[in-house]
Amino acid sequence: MTLSISLTVNGTVQAVALEDPRVTLLDLLRERLHLTGTKKGCDRGQCGACTVLLDGRRTNACLVLAAAQDGASVTTIEGLAEGGQLHPVQQAFIDHDALQCGFCTPGQIMSAIGLLAEGQAGDDPERVREGMSGNLCRCGAYAGITEAVLDAQARLAAREDAA
Amino acid sequence: MNRFEFLRPTTIAEAVAAGARPGAAYHAAGTNLLDLMKGGVMRPGTLVDVGRLPGLDRIEHAADGGVRIGALVRNADLAHDPGFAARFPAVAEALLSGASAQLRNAATVGGNLLQRTRCGYFYDLASACNKRTPGAGCDARGGENRLHAVLGWSEACIATHPSDFCVPLAALDAVVEIIGRDGAREVPLADFHRLPGEAPERETVLAPGDLVVAVRLPAEAAGFAAHARYLKVRERTSYAFAVVSAAAALRLEDGRIAAARIALGGVALKPWRARAAEAALVGRAPAEAACREAAALALADAAPSGDNAFKIELARRIVARALLLAAAGTPGRLPALPASPFAALPGAQAHV
Ligand SMILES: Cc1cc2nc3c(=O)[nH]c(=O)nc-3n(C[C@H](O)[C@H](O)[C@H](O)COP(=O)(O)OP(=O)(O)OC[C@H]3O[C@@H](n4cnc5c(N)ncnc54)[C@H](O)[C@@H]3O)c2cc1C
Ligand code: SF4
């Protein structure tokens, strides 16, 4: 039996027909919607490479059944830049050299945006590291990642003050 | 992953009827279920999605100080609910020491209770496992079993229950609300999970179709808020299951212990309440000697199930340390590394 769901992906409403309910949100994004920025690492919730914002909250897309998400809103790495301008977290990752091979980076950036929205870490590097521990980086770019997250937070706060 | 039928019931009654069908499994957030299905460890023919059932996503604070937590409340939302964290800080600390921020955003209260063991042989289809295939044998006996149980295990199964959340819940007399085909009932969390005995495939008191709808903490549990901690030893600093963990909560009166609550995680196939240790603390000053004696009592019945005798001494030390940290007072804000055993004891000399 085909299940029909509707998803808002990066602001665009998408009607999706699922002939097979086994499709994860990760596979739907990559294979059906061709949004391959969200990476498939372990596919078992352990590495964080598939992190997206699901209804505004960071979530591992590999452990989410698409069939259970009718009406949900998803933001992926492709949905961050506005008018050719990188999101402040994206820019901070570049400025702080917070990557090497880049495979985990989309997940790191989506997770960092989720962390900043949660507002629990403040400017404490230890809380940032703990809050980012669901994203593994096998190149070991962690020092740069922590700096980038702290810097992006300062930039976002400055942008809000200016607005 | 096997093929399955995906049902989206809209009422609890519909869900229970569907969940009682042979081969059906409830799907909440799916963070444990999908992992097990991807590995072929669970092969339900029907998934009954309870994730959208109405009315199960609320945290209801009672006037008397108790709380009722709906089964669909997300682990992160519960831990960060200010009223909840203030009254039940050890529960919040346990939740935040579990999994990752992404997983806690998804994982539900009900799913956390019902998560299955992390025994590697249970996950590996090429290994014999009595829990996966009753009667097949247990390859963990004589295998890699450093992290297996030291309390309550049987010849049939030496696995542990992996939940952090359940440990302070057991200590604080939480009650599980269940709706099944015969109506509603309640079971103390401490009696909810079963020890393996001869039938390790039967993990809880739930019957087919039984749906967990809420977990309640009594008002009395909030009386421990000023002196309550959770400590968890992991094989890395963060984002790992417990090797051993402990929840400790004290009510102090005039510098003496008026009541104590202790439970351990990572040591048995259920969260392990240590009532004899609690009783021994009553009337004592919360100093090192009393805490160590209580910790010894908590592990009095422990026995290694393999290469894991170290866990018994480790558990004693973690219980004693959790008690001392609880006695020192619940921190105003949760530490940056929740439940970390690396935090210094109050008054301890820093090593240089
Ligand atoms: C990489 C990783 C690391 C983790 N680390 C930790 C950790 O350190 N500490 C920790 O405690 N946990 C940890 N977890 C486990 C995590 O907490 C659980 O996966 C989660 O709590 C399950 O919740 P869920 O809503 O996703 O449940 P699901 O996966 O949807 O369901 C899990 C089980 O519960 C049953 N179920 C769900 N809801 C109900 C209900 N209301 N009534 C009856 N049955 C129900 C399902 O049928 C299924 O068998 C980790 C998980 C992963 C993937
Ligand atoms: S310890 Fe239990 S879960 Fe692990 S292999 Fe043995 S029977 Fe299976």
Coordinates of C-alpha atoms and ligand atoms in Angstrom, one line a residue:
Chain A
M1 CA 0.0 0.0 0.0
T2 CA 1.4 3.4 -1.0
L3 CA 1.7 5.9 1.8
S4 CA 1.4 9.6 0.9
I5 CA 3.2 12.2 3.0
S6 CA 3.8 15.9 2.6
L7 CA 7.2 17.4 3.8
T8 CA 8.4 20.9 3.7
V9 CA 12.1 20.6 2.7
N10 CA 14.1 23.8 2.8
G11 CA 11.0 25.9 2.6
T12 CA 9.4 24.0 -0.3
V13 CA 6.4 21.7 0.2
Q14 CA 7.0 18.3 -1.4
A15 CA 4.4 15.6 -1.8
V16 CA 6.0 12.2 -1.6
A17 CA 4.5 8.8 -2.3
L18 CA 6.2 6.0 -0.5
E19 CA 5.6 2.6 -2.1
D20 CA 7.6 1.0 0.7
P21 CA 7.6 2.3 4.3
R22 CA 11.2 1.3 4.9
V23 CA 12.6 4.6 3.5
T24 CA 14.4 6.6 6.1
L25 CA 14.4 10.4 6.0
L26 CA 18.1 10.2 5.0
D27 CA 17.5 8.0 2.0
L28 CA 14.5 10.1 1.0
L29 CA 16.6 13.3 1.0
R30 CA 19.5 11.7 -0.8
E31 CA 17.9 9.3 -3.3
R32 CA 14.5 10.8 -4.0
L33 CA 15.1 14.5 -3.6
H34 CA 18.7 14.4 -4.6
L35 CA 19.8 16.5 -1.7
T36 CA 23.1 14.7 -1.2
G37 CA 24.6 17.3 1.2
T38 CA 23.3 15.2 4.1
K39 CA 25.8 12.4 4.4
K40 CA 25.3 8.7 5.1
G41 CA 28.1 7.7 7.5
C42 CA 27.3 4.8 9.9
D43 CA 23.6 4.8 9.1
R44 CA 23.0 3.7 12.7
G45 CA 22.8 7.0 14.7
Q46 CA 26.4 6.8 15.9
C47 CA 28.3 9.4 13.8
G48 CA 26.0 12.4 13.3
A49 CA 26.9 12.9 9.6
C50 CA 23.2 12.7 8.7
T51 CA 22.1 15.5 11.1
V52 CA 19.3 17.7 9.8
L53 CA 16.9 20.0 11.5
L54 CA 13.5 18.3 11.8
D55 CA 10.8 20.7 12.9
G56 CA 13.7 23.0 13.9
R57 CA 15.5 20.4 16.1
R58 CA 18.7 18.6 15.2
T59 CA 18.0 14.9 14.6
N60 CA 19.8 12.0 12.9
A61 CA 18.0 11.5 9.6
C62 CA 19.2 7.8 9.4
L63 CA 17.0 6.7 12.3
V64 CA 13.9 8.5 11.2
L65 CA 11.2 6.8 9.1
A66 CA 10.0 9.1 6.4
A67 CA 6.5 7.5 6.7
A68 CA 6.2 8.8 10.3
Q69 CA 7.0 12.4 9.3
D70 CA 3.9 13.5 7.4
G71 CA 3.6 17.3 7.7
A72 CA 7.1 17.8 9.1
S73 CA 9.5 20.5 8.1
V74 CA 13.2 19.6 7.3
T75 CA 16.2 21.9 6.9
T76 CA 19.3 20.5 5.3
I77 CA 22.7 22.0 4.6
E78 CA 21.4 23.0 1.1
G79 CA 18.8 25.2 2.8
L80 CA 21.1 27.4 4.8
A81 CA 22.7 30.0 2.4
E82 CA 20.5 33.0 1.6
G83 CA 21.0 34.8 -1.7
G84 CA 24.5 33.4 -2.2
Q85 CA 25.5 34.5 1.3
L86 CA 26.7 31.6 3.5
H87 CA 25.0 31.1 6.9
P88 CA 27.2 32.5 9.7
V89 CA 27.9 29.0 11.0
Q90 CA 29.1 27.9 7.5
Q91 CA 31.3 31.0 7.2
A92 CA 32.8 30.3 10.7
F93 CA 33.7 26.8 9.7
I94 CA 35.7 28.1 6.8
D95 CA 37.3 30.9 8.7
H96 CA 38.4 28.5 11.5
D97 CA 39.6 25.7 9.2
A98 CA 37.1 23.5 11.0
L99 CA 37.4 20.6 8.6
Q100 CA 39.8 18.5 6.7
C101 CA 38.1 15.9 4.4
G102 CA 34.7 17.6 4.8
F103 CA 32.6 14.5 5.0
C104 CA 31.2 15.1 8.5
T105 CA 31.0 18.9 7.9
P106 CA 27.3 19.2 6.8
G107 CA 26.3 17.2 9.9
Q108 CA 28.6 19.3 12.1
I109 CA 27.1 22.5 10.8
M110 CA 23.5 21.4 11.1
S111 CA 24.3 20.1 14.6
A112 CA 26.0 23.4 15.5
I113 CA 22.9 25.4 14.3
G114 CA 20.7 23.1 16.5
L115 CA 23.0 23.6 19.5
L116 CA 22.9 27.4 19.1
A117 CA 19.1 27.3 18.9
E118 CA 18.9 25.2 22.0
G119 CA 20.9 27.9 23.8
Q120 CA 22.3 25.7 26.6
A121 CA 26.0 26.0 25.9
G122 CA 26.7 29.7 26.2
D123 CA 30.3 30.6 25.6
D124 CA 31.8 27.7 27.6
P125 CA 34.0 25.6 25.2
E126 CA 33.4 22.5 27.5
R127 CA 29.6 22.8 27.0
V128 CA 30.1 23.3 23.3
R129 CA 32.3 20.1 23.1
E130 CA 29.8 18.1 25.1
G131 CA 26.9 19.5 23.0
M132 CA 28.7 18.5 19.8
S133 CA 29.7 15.0 20.9
G134 CA 27.1 13.4 18.7
N135 CA 29.1 14.4 15.6
L136 CA 32.3 12.4 15.1
C137 CA 35.1 13.8 12.9
R138 CA 37.7 11.2 12.0
C139 CA 40.1 13.8 10.8
G140 CA 40.1 15.2 14.3
A141 CA 39.2 18.8 13.4
Y142 CA 37.5 19.2 16.8
A143 CA 39.6 22.2 18.0
G144 CA 38.6 24.2 14.9
I145 CA 35.0 23.1 15.2
T146 CA 34.7 24.3 18.8
E147 CA 36.2 27.7 17.8
A148 CA 33.9 28.0 14.9
V149 CA 30.8 27.3 16.9
L150 CA 31.8 29.8 19.6
D151 CA 32.6 32.4 16.9
A152 CA 29.4 31.8 15.0
Q153 CA 27.4 32.3 18.2
A154 CA 29.1 35.7 18.7
R155 CA 28.5 36.7 15.1
L156 CA 24.8 35.7 15.3
A157 CA 24.4 37.6 18.6
A158 CA 26.0 40.7 17.0
R159 CA 23.7 40.4 14.0
E160 CA 20.7 40.2 16.3
D161 CA 21.9 43.3 18.2
A162 CA 22.3 45.2 14.9
A163 CA 18.8 44.2 13.7
Chain B
M1 CA 15.4 -4.3 7.0
N2 CA 12.5 -6.7 6.6
R3 CA 9.3 -5.5 4.8
F4 CA 6.6 -4.4 7.2
E5 CA 3.1 -2.8 7.2
F6 CA 3.1 0.7 8.6
L7 CA 0.0 1.7 10.6
R8 CA -0.8 5.1 11.9
P9 CA -3.5 4.7 14.5
T10 CA -5.1 8.0 15.8
T11 CA -6.4 6.7 19.2
I12 CA -4.8 4.7 22.0
A13 CA -7.6 2.1 21.7
E14 CA -6.8 1.6 18.0
A15 CA -3.1 1.5 18.8
V16 CA -3.5 -1.2 21.4
A17 CA -5.7 -3.3 19.1
A18 CA -3.1 -3.1 16.4
G19 CA -0.2 -3.6 18.8
A20 CA -1.6 -6.8 20.1
R21 CA -1.5 -8.5 16.7
P22 CA 1.2 -11.2 16.3
G23 CA 4.4 -9.7 14.9
A24 CA 3.5 -6.1 15.7
A25 CA 5.8 -3.6 17.3
Y26 CA 5.2 -0.1 18.5
H27 CA 7.3 2.6 16.8
A28 CA 7.8 5.8 18.8
A29 CA 10.9 7.8 17.5
G30 CA 12.5 4.6 16.1
T31 CA 16.0 5.4 17.4
N32 CA 16.4 1.9 18.9
L33 CA 13.9 0.0 16.8
L34 CA 15.2 1.1 13.4
D35 CA 18.8 0.4 14.5
L36 CA 17.8 -3.2 15.4
M37 CA 15.7 -3.7 12.3
K38 CA 18.5 -2.5 10.1
G39 CA 20.6 -5.3 11.6
G40 CA 17.9 -7.8 11.3
V41 CA 17.8 -8.3 15.0
M42 CA 14.1 -7.3 15.2
R43 CA 11.8 -8.2 12.2
P44 CA 8.3 -7.0 13.1
G45 CA 5.7 -7.6 10.3
T46 CA 3.7 -4.6 11.4
L47 CA 4.9 -1.3 12.8
V48 CA 2.3 0.6 14.8
D49 CA 3.4 4.2 14.9
V50 CA 2.4 5.7 18.2
G51 CA 4.5 8.8 17.7
R52 CA 1.5 11.0 16.9
L53 CA -1.0 9.7 19.4
P54 CA -2.7 12.7 21.1
G55 CA -2.2 13.7 24.7
L56 CA 1.0 11.7 25.4
D57 CA 3.5 14.5 25.0
R58 CA 2.8 16.5 28.1
I59 CA 4.7 17.0 31.4
E60 CA 2.1 17.6 34.1
H61 CA 3.3 19.0 37.4
A62 CA 0.9 18.1 40.2
A63 CA 0.1 20.5 43.0
D64 CA 1.7 18.2 45.6
G65 CA 5.1 18.3 43.8
G66 CA 4.8 15.0 41.9
V67 CA 4.9 14.9 38.1
R68 CA 3.3 12.8 35.3
I69 CA 5.4 12.5 32.2
G70 CA 3.7 11.4 28.9
A71 CA 5.3 8.5 27.1
L72 CA 5.9 10.6 24.0
V73 CA 7.8 13.4 25.8
R74 CA 11.2 13.7 24.2
N75 CA 14.2 13.0 26.4
A76 CA 15.7 16.4 25.7
D77 CA 12.4 18.3 26.4
L78 CA 12.1 16.5 29.8
A79 CA 15.7 17.2 30.8
H80 CA 15.4 20.9 29.9
D81 CA 11.9 21.5 31.4
P82 CA 12.9 24.0 34.2
G83 CA 10.3 22.8 36.7
F84 CA 11.2 19.2 36.1
A85 CA 15.0 19.7 36.3
A86 CA 14.6 21.7 39.6
R87 CA 12.6 19.0 41.3
F88 CA 14.2 15.9 39.9
P89 CA 17.8 17.0 39.1
A90 CA 19.3 13.5 39.1
V91 CA 16.8 12.4 36.4
A92 CA 17.7 15.4 34.3
E93 CA 21.4 14.7 34.8
A94 CA 20.9 11.0 33.8
L95 CA 19.0 12.0 30.6
L96 CA 21.7 14.5 29.6
S97 CA 24.4 11.9 30.1
G98 CA 22.7 9.5 27.6
A99 CA 23.2 9.3 23.8
S100 CA 23.7 12.6 21.9
A101 CA 21.8 15.8 21.6
Q102 CA 20.4 14.6 18.3
L103 CA 19.2 11.3 19.7
R104 CA 17.8 13.0 22.9
N105 CA 15.8 15.4 20.7
A106 CA 14.1 12.3 19.1
A107 CA 14.0 9.6 21.8
T108 CA 10.8 9.3 23.8
V109 CA 10.3 8.4 27.4
G110 CA 8.5 5.2 26.5
G111 CA 11.1 4.2 24.0
N112 CA 13.9 4.8 26.5
L113 CA 12.3 2.4 29.0
L114 CA 11.8 -0.2 26.3
Q115 CA 15.2 0.1 24.7
R116 CA 17.0 -3.3 24.3
T117 CA 20.3 -4.5 25.5
R118 CA 23.6 -3.4 23.8
C119 CA 25.1 -6.9 24.2
G120 CA 27.2 -7.3 21.1
Y121 CA 26.1 -11.0 20.6
F122 CA 22.5 -9.9 20.7
Y123 CA 23.2 -7.6 17.8
D124 CA 25.3 -10.1 15.8
L125 CA 23.1 -12.6 13.9
A126 CA 26.0 -15.0 13.5
S127 CA 26.2 -15.5 17.3
A128 CA 24.1 -17.6 19.6
C129 CA 21.8 -15.5 21.8
N130 CA 19.1 -16.8 24.1
K131 CA 17.4 -13.4 24.1
R132 CA 17.2 -13.2 20.3
T133 CA 16.5 -17.0 19.7
P134 CA 15.3 -18.7 22.9
G135 CA 17.3 -21.9 23.6
A136 CA 20.1 -21.0 21.1
G137 CA 22.7 -20.6 23.8
C138 CA 24.7 -17.5 24.9
D139 CA 27.9 -16.6 23.1
A140 CA 28.6 -13.9 25.7
R141 CA 29.5 -16.6 28.2
G142 CA 33.1 -17.2 27.4
G143 CA 33.2 -14.3 24.9
E144 CA 33.9 -10.6 25.2
N145 CA 32.0 -9.9 28.4
R146 CA 33.9 -7.2 30.2
L147 CA 30.8 -5.0 30.2
H148 CA 28.2 -7.6 31.1
A149 CA 26.2 -8.0 34.3
V150 CA 27.5 -8.5 37.8
L151 CA 24.1 -8.7 39.5
G152 CA 20.9 -10.6 38.8
W153 CA 22.3 -12.5 35.8
S154 CA 21.6 -16.1 35.0
E155 CA 23.3 -19.0 33.1
A156 CA 20.9 -18.1 30.2
C157 CA 21.8 -14.4 29.8
I158 CA 24.4 -12.0 31.3
A159 CA 23.4 -8.9 29.4
T160 CA 22.7 -5.4 31.0
H161 CA 19.9 -2.9 30.5
P162 CA 21.5 0.2 28.9
S163 CA 19.2 3.0 30.0
D164 CA 20.5 5.9 32.1
F165 CA 17.1 7.5 32.6
C166 CA 15.7 4.4 34.3
V167 CA 18.3 4.4 37.0
P168 CA 17.2 7.5 39.0
L169 CA 13.6 6.6 38.1
A170 CA 14.1 3.3 39.9
A171 CA 15.7 5.1 42.9
L172 CA 12.9 7.6 43.2
D173 CA 10.0 5.1 43.1
A174 CA 8.7 6.0 39.6
V175 CA 5.5 4.3 38.5
V176 CA 4.8 3.2 34.9
E177 CA 1.2 3.7 33.6
I178 CA 0.2 1.1 31.0
I179 CA -2.9 0.7 28.8
G180 CA -3.6 -2.8 27.4
R181 CA -6.4 -4.9 26.1
D182 CA -7.7 -5.3 29.6
G183 CA -7.6 -1.6 30.4
A184 CA -5.3 0.5 32.4
R185 CA -2.8 -0.6 35.1
E186 CA 0.3 0.7 36.9
V187 CA 3.6 -1.0 37.7
P188 CA 6.5 0.4 39.8
L189 CA 9.5 1.1 37.5
A190 CA 11.6 -1.1 39.8
D191 CA 9.4 -4.1 38.9
F192 CA 8.9 -3.2 35.2
H193 CA 12.0 -4.9 33.8
R194 CA 12.5 -8.6 34.4
L195 CA 15.7 -10.4 35.3
P196 CA 16.8 -13.0 32.7
G197 CA 16.2 -16.2 34.7
E198 CA 15.3 -19.0 32.3
A199 CA 13.6 -16.7 29.8
P200 CA 15.8 -13.7 28.8
E201 CA 13.5 -13.1 25.8
R202 CA 10.9 -11.8 28.2
E203 CA 12.3 -8.4 29.1
T204 CA 9.5 -6.5 30.8
V205 CA 6.1 -7.2 32.4
L206 CA 4.3 -5.9 29.3
A207 CA 1.9 -8.3 27.5
P208 CA 1.2 -8.1 23.8
G209 CA -0.5 -4.8 23.0
D210 CA 0.4 -3.1 26.3
L211 CA 1.3 0.5 25.6
V212 CA 3.3 2.6 28.1
V213 CA 1.3 5.9 28.3
A214 CA 3.1 7.7 31.1
V215 CA 5.7 7.6 33.9
R216 CA 4.9 9.2 37.3
L217 CA 7.2 10.4 40.0
P218 CA 5.7 10.8 43.4
A219 CA 5.8 14.1 45.4
E220 CA 8.1 12.4 47.9
A221 CA 10.8 12.1 45.1
A222 CA 11.0 15.9 44.9
G223 CA 12.0 15.9 48.5
F224 CA 15.5 14.8 47.5
A225 CA 16.0 17.7 45.0
A226 CA 18.7 19.4 47.2
H227 CA 21.0 16.4 47.3
A228 CA 20.6 14.3 44.2
R229 CA 23.2 13.2 41.6
Y230 CA 23.8 10.7 38.8
L231 CA 27.3 9.5 38.0
K232 CA 28.3 7.5 34.9
V233 CA 31.6 5.9 34.0
R234 CA 32.0 5.6 30.3
E235 CA 34.8 4.3 28.1
R236 CA 35.1 7.8 26.6
T237 CA 34.2 11.2 28.0
S238 CA 30.8 11.6 26.3
Y239 CA 28.4 9.8 24.0
A240 CA 28.8 6.3 25.3
F241 CA 26.8 3.8 27.3
A242 CA 27.5 3.3 31.0
V243 CA 30.2 0.8 32.1
V244 CA 28.7 1.4 35.5
S245 CA 26.5 4.2 36.8
A246 CA 24.7 5.2 40.0
A247 CA 21.9 7.5 41.1
A248 CA 22.1 8.8 44.7
A249 CA 19.6 11.0 46.5
L250 CA 19.6 12.0 50.1
R251 CA 17.3 13.9 52.5
L252 CA 19.4 15.5 55.2
E253 CA 18.0 16.7 58.6
D254 CA 20.3 18.3 61.2
G255 CA 23.4 17.1 59.3
R256 CA 22.2 13.4 59.3
I257 CA 20.7 11.3 56.6
A258 CA 16.9 11.1 57.1
A259 CA 16.3 9.1 53.9
A260 CA 18.4 7.8 51.1
R261 CA 17.8 6.5 47.6
I262 CA 20.3 4.5 45.6
A263 CA 20.1 2.7 42.2
L264 CA 22.8 1.4 39.9
G265 CA 23.0 1.2 36.1
G266 CA 25.1 -1.0 33.8
V267 CA 25.3 -3.8 36.3
A268 CA 22.2 -5.9 35.6
L269 CA 19.4 -6.5 33.1
K270 CA 17.3 -3.9 35.0
P271 CA 18.0 -0.7 36.9
W272 CA 19.2 -2.0 40.2
R273 CA 17.7 -0.5 43.4
A274 CA 19.9 -0.9 46.5
R275 CA 17.4 -0.9 49.4
A276 CA 19.7 -2.4 52.0
A277 CA 22.3 0.2 51.3
E278 CA 19.6 2.9 51.6
A279 CA 18.5 1.6 55.0
A280 CA 22.0 1.5 56.4
L281 CA 22.5 5.2 55.7
V282 CA 19.5 6.4 57.8
G283 CA 20.7 8.3 60.9
R284 CA 24.3 8.4 59.8
A285 CA 26.3 11.5 59.0
P286 CA 26.9 11.7 55.2
A287 CA 30.6 11.1 55.5
E288 CA 33.0 8.9 53.6
A289 CA 32.8 5.9 56.0
A290 CA 29.0 5.7 55.8
C291 CA 29.0 6.1 52.1
R292 CA 31.6 3.3 51.6
E293 CA 29.7 0.9 53.9
A294 CA 26.5 1.6 52.0
A295 CA 28.3 1.0 48.7
A296 CA 29.7 -2.3 49.9
L297 CA 26.1 -3.4 50.9
A298 CA 24.8 -2.4 47.4
L299 CA 27.2 -4.8 45.8
A300 CA 27.0 -7.5 48.5
D301 CA 25.4 -10.0 46.1
A302 CA 27.5 -9.2 43.1
A303 CA 29.4 -11.9 41.2
P304 CA 31.4 -11.6 37.9
S305 CA 29.7 -13.2 34.9
G306 CA 32.9 -13.3 33.0
D307 CA 35.9 -11.0 32.6
N308 CA 34.2 -8.3 34.6
A309 CA 35.1 -8.6 38.3
F310 CA 36.5 -5.1 38.0
K311 CA 33.0 -3.7 37.6
I312 CA 32.1 -4.8 41.1
E313 CA 34.8 -2.6 42.7
L314 CA 34.1 0.1 40.2
A315 CA 30.4 0.1 41.1
R316 CA 31.3 0.3 44.8
R317 CA 33.4 3.4 44.2
I318 CA 30.8 5.0 41.9
V319 CA 28.1 4.5 44.5
A320 CA 30.2 5.9 47.3
R321 CA 31.2 8.9 45.1
A322 CA 27.7 9.6 44.0
L323 CA 26.6 9.6 47.6
L324 CA 29.4 12.0 48.6
L325 CA 28.6 14.3 45.7
A326 CA 24.9 14.2 46.6
A327 CA 25.7 15.0 50.2
A328 CA 27.7 18.0 49.0
G329 CA 24.5 19.4 47.3
T330 CA 22.9 19.4 43.9
P331 CA 24.8 22.0 41.8
G332 CA 22.8 25.1 40.8
R333 CA 23.4 24.3 37.2
L334 CA 24.1 20.9 35.7
P335 CA 27.9 20.5 35.1
A336 CA 29.2 20.9 31.6
L337 CA 29.8 17.2 31.5
P338 CA 26.6 15.7 33.1
A339 CA 27.3 12.7 35.3
S340 CA 31.0 12.9 34.7
P341 CA 33.0 10.9 37.3
F342 CA 36.0 13.2 36.7
A343 CA 34.6 16.1 38.7
A344 CA 36.5 16.6 41.9
L345 CA 34.9 15.7 45.2
P346 CA 34.2 18.7 47.4
G347 CA 37.2 19.5 49.5
A348 CA 39.5 17.2 47.6
Q349 CA 43.0 18.4 46.8
A350 CA 43.6 19.0 43.1
H351 CA 46.5 16.8 41.9
V352 CA 49.3 18.8 40.3
Ligands
LIG1 C1 24.2 5.8 19.1 C2 23.3 5.7 20.3 C3 23.7 5.9 21.6 C4 22.9 5.8 22.7 N1 23.4 6.1 23.9 C5 22.5 6.0 25.0 C6 23.0 6.2 26.3 O1 24.1 6.6 26.5 N2 22.1 6.1 27.3 C7 20.8 5.7 27.1 O2 20.1 5.6 28.1 N3 20.3 5.5 25.9 C8 21.2 5.6 24.8 N4 20.7 5.3 23.6 C9 19.4 4.7 23.4 C10 18.3 5.7 23.3 O3 18.0 6.3 24.5 C11 17.0 5.0 22.8 O4 17.3 4.6 21.5 C12 15.8 5.8 22.9 O5 15.5 6.2 24.2 C13 14.6 5.0 22.3 O6 13.5 5.8 22.2 P1 12.6 5.8 20.9 O7 11.4 6.7 21.1 O8 13.4 6.2 19.7 O9 12.1 4.3 20.9 P2 11.8 3.4 19.6 O10 13.1 3.0 18.9 O11 10.7 3.9 18.8 O12 11.3 2.1 20.4 C14 12.2 1.3 21.3 C15 11.4 0.1 21.8 O13 10.4 0.5 22.7 C16 9.1 0.1 22.2 N5 8.2 1.2 22.6 C17 8.4 2.5 22.2 N6 7.4 3.3 22.8 C18 6.6 2.4 23.5 C19 5.5 2.6 24.4 N7 4.9 3.8 24.6 N8 4.9 1.5 24.9 C20 5.4 0.3 24.7 N9 6.5 0.1 23.9 C21 7.1 1.1 23.4 C22 9.2 -0.2 20.8 O14 8.4 -1.2 20.3 C23 10.7 -0.6 20.7 O15 10.8 -2.0 21.0 C24 21.5 5.4 22.5 C25 21.1 5.2 21.2 C26 21.9 5.3 20.1 C27 21.4 5.0 18.7
SF4_2 S1 24.2 -12.1 27.3 FE1 22.0 -12.2 26.8 S2 21.8 -10.8 25.1 FE2 24.0 -11.3 25.2 S3 24.3 -13.2 23.9 FE3 23.9 -13.9 26.0 S4 21.6 -14.3 25.9 FE4 22.1 -12.9 24.2

